Coordinates of C-alpha atoms in Angstrom, one line a residue:
X25 CA 105.9 94.1 105.7
X26 CA 108.1 94.1 102.7
X27 CA 110.7 91.7 102.4
X28 CA 114.2 92.9 103.2
X29 CA 116.4 91.8 100.4
X30 CA 119.8 92.2 102.2
X31 CA 119.2 90.0 105.3
X32 CA 122.5 88.2 106.4
X33 CA 121.6 84.8 107.7
X34 CA 124.8 83.4 109.2
X35 CA 124.9 79.4 109.5
X36 CA 121.5 78.9 107.5
X37 CA 121.8 75.5 108.1
X38 CA 120.3 76.1 111.7
X39 CA 117.5 78.0 110.5
X40 CA 114.1 77.1 109.2
X41 CA 112.2 78.8 106.4
X42 CA 108.3 78.9 105.9
X43 CA 106.7 80.4 103.0
X44 CA 103.2 81.0 102.2
X45 CA 102.0 81.4 98.5
X46 CA 99.0 83.0 97.3
X47 CA 98.4 84.4 93.5
X48 CA 99.1 87.8 95.0
X49 CA 102.0 87.6 97.4
X50 CA 104.7 85.7 99.0
X51 CA 104.7 85.9 102.6
X52 CA 107.9 84.0 104.7
X53 CA 109.2 83.6 108.1
X54 CA 112.9 82.7 109.0
X55 CA 113.8 81.6 112.7
X56 CA 116.1 79.3 114.4
X57 CA 114.5 77.2 117.2
X58 CA 117.9 77.4 119.2
X59 CA 117.5 81.2 119.8
X60 CA 114.5 82.6 121.2
X61 CA 113.1 85.8 119.4
X62 CA 114.9 85.1 116.1
X63 CA 112.0 85.5 114.0
X64 CA 112.3 87.4 110.7
X65 CA 109.4 88.0 108.5
X66 CA 108.9 89.4 105.4
X67 CA 106.3 89.8 102.1
X68 CA 106.7 90.1 98.5
X69 CA 104.1 91.1 96.1
X70 CA 103.6 89.7 92.9
X71 CA 103.3 91.5 89.5
X72 CA 100.8 89.0 88.4
X73 CA 99.6 85.3 88.7
X74 CA 102.0 83.6 86.5
X75 CA 105.0 81.3 87.7
X76 CA 107.4 83.8 86.1
X77 CA 106.3 86.4 88.5
X78 CA 106.9 84.2 91.8
X79 CA 110.2 82.8 90.5
X80 CA 111.4 86.5 89.8
X81 CA 110.4 87.3 93.4
X82 CA 112.4 84.5 94.7
X83 CA 115.6 85.2 92.9
X84 CA 115.2 88.9 93.7
X85 CA 115.2 87.8 97.4
X86 CA 118.7 86.1 97.9
X87 CA 118.1 85.0 101.5
X88 CA 115.1 82.9 100.6
X89 CA 117.5 80.6 98.5
X90 CA 119.9 79.5 101.3
X91 CA 120.5 76.1 102.2
X92 CA 118.2 76.0 105.3
X93 CA 117.9 73.2 108.1
X94 CA 114.2 72.9 106.9
X95 CA 111.9 74.6 104.4
X96 CA 108.2 74.2 104.4
X97 CA 105.6 75.9 101.9
X98 CA 102.1 76.6 102.3
X99 CA 100.2 76.8 99.0
X100 CA 96.7 78.5 98.8
X101 CA 94.5 76.7 96.8
X102 CA 90.6 77.2 96.4
X103 CA 90.4 73.9 94.5
X104 CA 90.7 71.3 96.7
X105 CA 88.7 68.2 98.3
X106 CA 88.8 66.6 101.8
X107 CA 89.4 62.8 101.6
X108 CA 89.7 59.8 103.8
X109 CA 93.3 59.2 104.6
X110 CA 93.0 55.6 103.1
X111 CA 92.5 57.2 99.7
X112 CA 95.5 56.5 97.5
X113 CA 97.5 59.4 96.1
X114 CA 96.7 58.3 92.6
X115 CA 92.7 58.3 93.3
X116 CA 93.5 61.7 95.2
X117 CA 94.9 63.1 92.0
X118 CA 91.7 61.7 89.9
X119 CA 89.3 62.8 92.3
X120 CA 90.3 66.4 92.5
X121 CA 90.7 66.9 88.7
X122 CA 87.3 65.4 88.3
X123 CA 86.0 68.2 90.8
X124 CA 87.5 70.9 89.0
X125 CA 87.8 69.8 85.1
X126 CA 88.6 73.2 84.0
X127 CA 92.0 73.6 86.0
X128 CA 94.8 71.8 84.5
X129 CA 97.2 72.5 87.4
X130 CA 99.3 69.8 89.3
X131 CA 97.6 67.8 91.7
X132 CA 99.2 67.6 95.2
X133 CA 98.1 65.6 98.0
X134 CA 98.5 67.0 101.9
X135 CA 98.3 64.6 104.7
X136 CA 96.5 65.8 108.1
X137 CA 97.7 62.8 110.4
X138 CA 96.0 64.1 113.4
X139 CA 92.5 64.5 111.7
X140 CA 93.0 61.1 109.7
X141 CA 92.4 63.0 106.4
X142 CA 93.9 64.0 103.1
X143 CA 93.4 67.2 101.2
X144 CA 93.7 66.8 97.4
X145 CA 94.5 70.1 95.7
X146 CA 95.4 71.8 92.6
X147 CA 98.3 74.3 92.3
X148 CA 99.5 76.1 89.4
X149 CA 101.3 73.9 86.7
X150 CA 105.1 74.0 87.2
X151 CA 104.9 75.2 90.7
X152 CA 105.9 72.1 92.5
X153 CA 108.8 71.5 90.2
X154 CA 110.0 74.9 90.9
X155 CA 109.7 74.7 94.7
X156 CA 111.7 71.3 94.3
X157 CA 114.7 72.8 92.5
X158 CA 114.7 76.1 94.6
X159 CA 114.4 75.0 97.9
X160 CA 115.7 71.7 97.8
X161 CA 112.2 69.7 97.9
X162 CA 110.4 71.3 100.8
X163 CA 107.4 70.1 102.6
X164 CA 104.3 71.5 100.9
X165 CA 100.7 71.7 102.3
X166 CA 97.3 73.1 101.6
X167 CA 96.6 76.3 103.4
X168 CA 94.1 74.6 105.8
X169 CA 96.3 72.0 106.9
X170 CA 97.8 74.1 109.8
X171 CA 94.5 75.4 110.9
X172 CA 93.0 71.9 111.1
X173 CA 96.2 70.3 112.8
X174 CA 96.4 72.7 115.5
X175 CA 92.7 73.1 116.6
X176 CA 92.0 69.2 116.3
X177 CA 90.0 68.0 119.1
X178 CA 90.2 71.3 121.2
X179 CA 87.1 71.7 123.3
X180 CA 86.5 67.8 123.6
X181 CA 87.1 67.8 127.3
X182 CA 84.2 70.1 127.7
X183 CA 82.0 68.1 125.5
X184 CA 81.4 70.8 122.7
X185 CA 81.6 70.8 119.2
X186 CA 83.7 73.9 117.9
X187 CA 84.1 76.0 114.7
X188 CA 87.2 77.9 114.2
X189 CA 87.2 80.9 111.8
X190 CA 90.4 82.8 110.5
X191 CA 88.9 86.0 108.8
X192 CA 91.4 88.2 107.0
X193 CA 91.1 90.8 104.2
X194 CA 89.0 89.2 101.3
X195 CA 89.5 85.4 102.6
X196 CA 88.0 83.3 105.4
X197 CA 89.3 79.8 106.4
X198 CA 86.9 77.4 109.0
X199 CA 87.4 74.5 110.6
X200 CA 84.3 72.3 112.2
X201 CA 84.9 69.7 114.9
X202 CA 82.4 67.2 116.3
X203 CA 83.3 64.8 118.9
X204 CA 86.8 65.6 118.4
X205 CA 87.0 64.8 114.8
X206 CA 87.3 67.2 111.7
X207 CA 83.9 67.2 109.9
X208 CA 84.5 70.2 107.6
X209 CA 87.2 72.7 106.4
X210 CA 86.7 75.2 103.8
X211 CA 88.0 78.6 102.6
X212 CA 85.9 81.3 101.2
X213 CA 86.5 84.6 99.2
X214 CA 84.3 87.4 100.3
X215 CA 83.8 90.9 99.3
X216 CA 81.8 92.0 102.4
X217 CA 82.0 90.8 105.9
X218 CA 78.1 90.2 106.0
X219 CA 79.0 87.4 103.2
X220 CA 81.5 85.7 105.6
X221 CA 79.2 85.7 108.5
X222 CA 76.6 84.0 106.2
X223 CA 79.0 81.6 105.0
X224 CA 80.1 80.7 108.5
X225 CA 76.7 80.4 109.9
X226 CA 75.5 78.3 107.0
X227 CA 78.3 76.0 107.6
X228 CA 77.2 76.0 111.4
X229 CA 73.8 74.8 110.5
X230 CA 74.8 72.4 108.1
X231 CA 77.1 70.4 110.3
X232 CA 74.4 70.6 113.4
X233 CA 76.3 72.4 115.9
X234 CA 74.1 73.6 118.7
X235 CA 73.6 77.3 119.1
X236 CA 73.2 77.3 122.8
X237 CA 76.2 74.8 123.8
X238 CA 78.9 74.6 121.0
X239 CA 81.7 77.0 120.5
X240 CA 82.5 79.5 117.6
X241 CA 86.1 80.5 118.1
X242 CA 87.5 83.6 116.0
X243 CA 91.0 84.6 114.8
X244 CA 92.1 87.2 112.1
X245 CA 92.0 90.7 111.3
X246 CA 90.8 92.8 114.5
X247 CA 88.5 95.2 112.6
X248 CA 86.8 92.5 110.6
X249 CA 86.3 90.3 113.8
X250 CA 84.9 93.4 115.7
X251 CA 82.4 93.9 112.8
X252 CA 81.5 90.1 112.3
X253 CA 81.2 89.1 116.0
X254 CA 77.7 90.8 116.8
X255 CA 76.2 89.2 113.7
X256 CA 77.3 85.7 115.0
X257 CA 76.2 86.4 118.3
X258 CA 72.8 86.9 117.2
X259 CA 72.6 83.3 116.3
X260 CA 75.4 81.6 118.4
X261 CA 75.7 81.9 122.2
X262 CA 79.3 81.4 122.7
X263 CA 81.4 83.5 120.2
X264 CA 84.7 84.3 121.4
X265 CA 88.3 85.0 120.4
X266 CA 90.5 81.7 120.2
X267 CA 93.5 81.6 122.4
X268 CA 96.5 82.7 120.3
X269 CA 99.2 80.2 120.9
X270 CA 101.6 81.3 123.6
X271 CA 104.7 79.3 122.1
X272 CA 104.4 81.4 119.2
X273 CA 105.6 84.4 121.1
X274 CA 108.8 82.4 121.7
X275 CA 109.6 82.8 118.0
X276 CA 109.8 86.5 118.1
X277 CA 107.6 89.7 119.0
X278 CA 106.4 90.1 115.6
X279 CA 104.9 86.7 115.2
X280 CA 101.4 88.4 115.3
X281 CA 102.2 90.1 112.2
X282 CA 102.9 86.8 110.3
X283 CA 100.0 84.9 108.6
X284 CA 98.6 82.5 111.0
X285 CA 99.1 79.3 108.8
X286 CA 102.8 80.0 108.9
X287 CA 102.8 80.5 112.6
X288 CA 100.8 77.4 113.4
X289 CA 103.1 75.4 111.0
X290 CA 106.0 76.4 112.7
X291 CA 104.4 75.1 115.9
X292 CA 103.9 71.7 114.4
X293 CA 106.4 69.0 114.4

C-alpha cells in the first residue's frame, strides 16, 4: 500500500485528510463525505525515526499538502497517561513528563469526550510545530483515542463488561469498559503472539472482568487473531470478532485495508 505520489485531487476544499504517524511509516486516508466510495489510501515508509525523515516523506507526496476541508492526525506514542478530564492541560504536561523523565519530547493532550478522560502523551520534539505549519493546524489525537471513543459503552445494554483488542504486526491496543465506562486503555509492543495473549489476560484479571459472562472482542490482523483466539478461549468464555462498522464501507471498498484508528476516526464527528 505504497503512497501514489501523483494523485490529483480536484477541489481539495471538499475533501478530508486523515494521517497516522508511527516511527516507521505514515499511513493516510483521503475522502470526501459527499461522494460514496471516494476513499483513497496510501502508505509511506520512513528511512529512520528522525523528524527530517517525516518532513521528506510529506514533501515528496504533494497531494498531502493541499488545503483540505479538514485534516486530522493520529500520533502513535508509547509514552502516555490517562487522566480525569478535569485535569488541566498544564498538569497533564507535568504528569506525563514526570512519568517518562527520559523522554524530552513535546507534551500533548488528547480529550476523549465520550469517556470523560484525557490522554497526556509525548511526541517527538518539533513534530507538533511541523504538523501545524504543514497541515494548517490539524486536530491531533493519541492513537488509542479512536478505539476508546468508538467502542465506548458497547455491550452495556447486555449488562456485560467488555475488552476490545486491536492486534497487528508487533503491536496490540486494548480498551476495557466496565459499567459503560472506560477503566483501562493501553498499547503493547510484542514479538510473539503468546506475549500479546498474556498482556490481554493480565489486563482482564487486573480489572476484574468475569471469564464466564463478560466479552472479549477482537479486531486486526486475521492470521494473528486466528492464532491468538484459541489461547484466549482457554480462559474467557465469550471471545469473538468485533463487528466492523458498516458505515466504513461507505467510504470505499478499500476501507478494511486502512489502519483501524483512521477508519474509526473518520466515523467520529
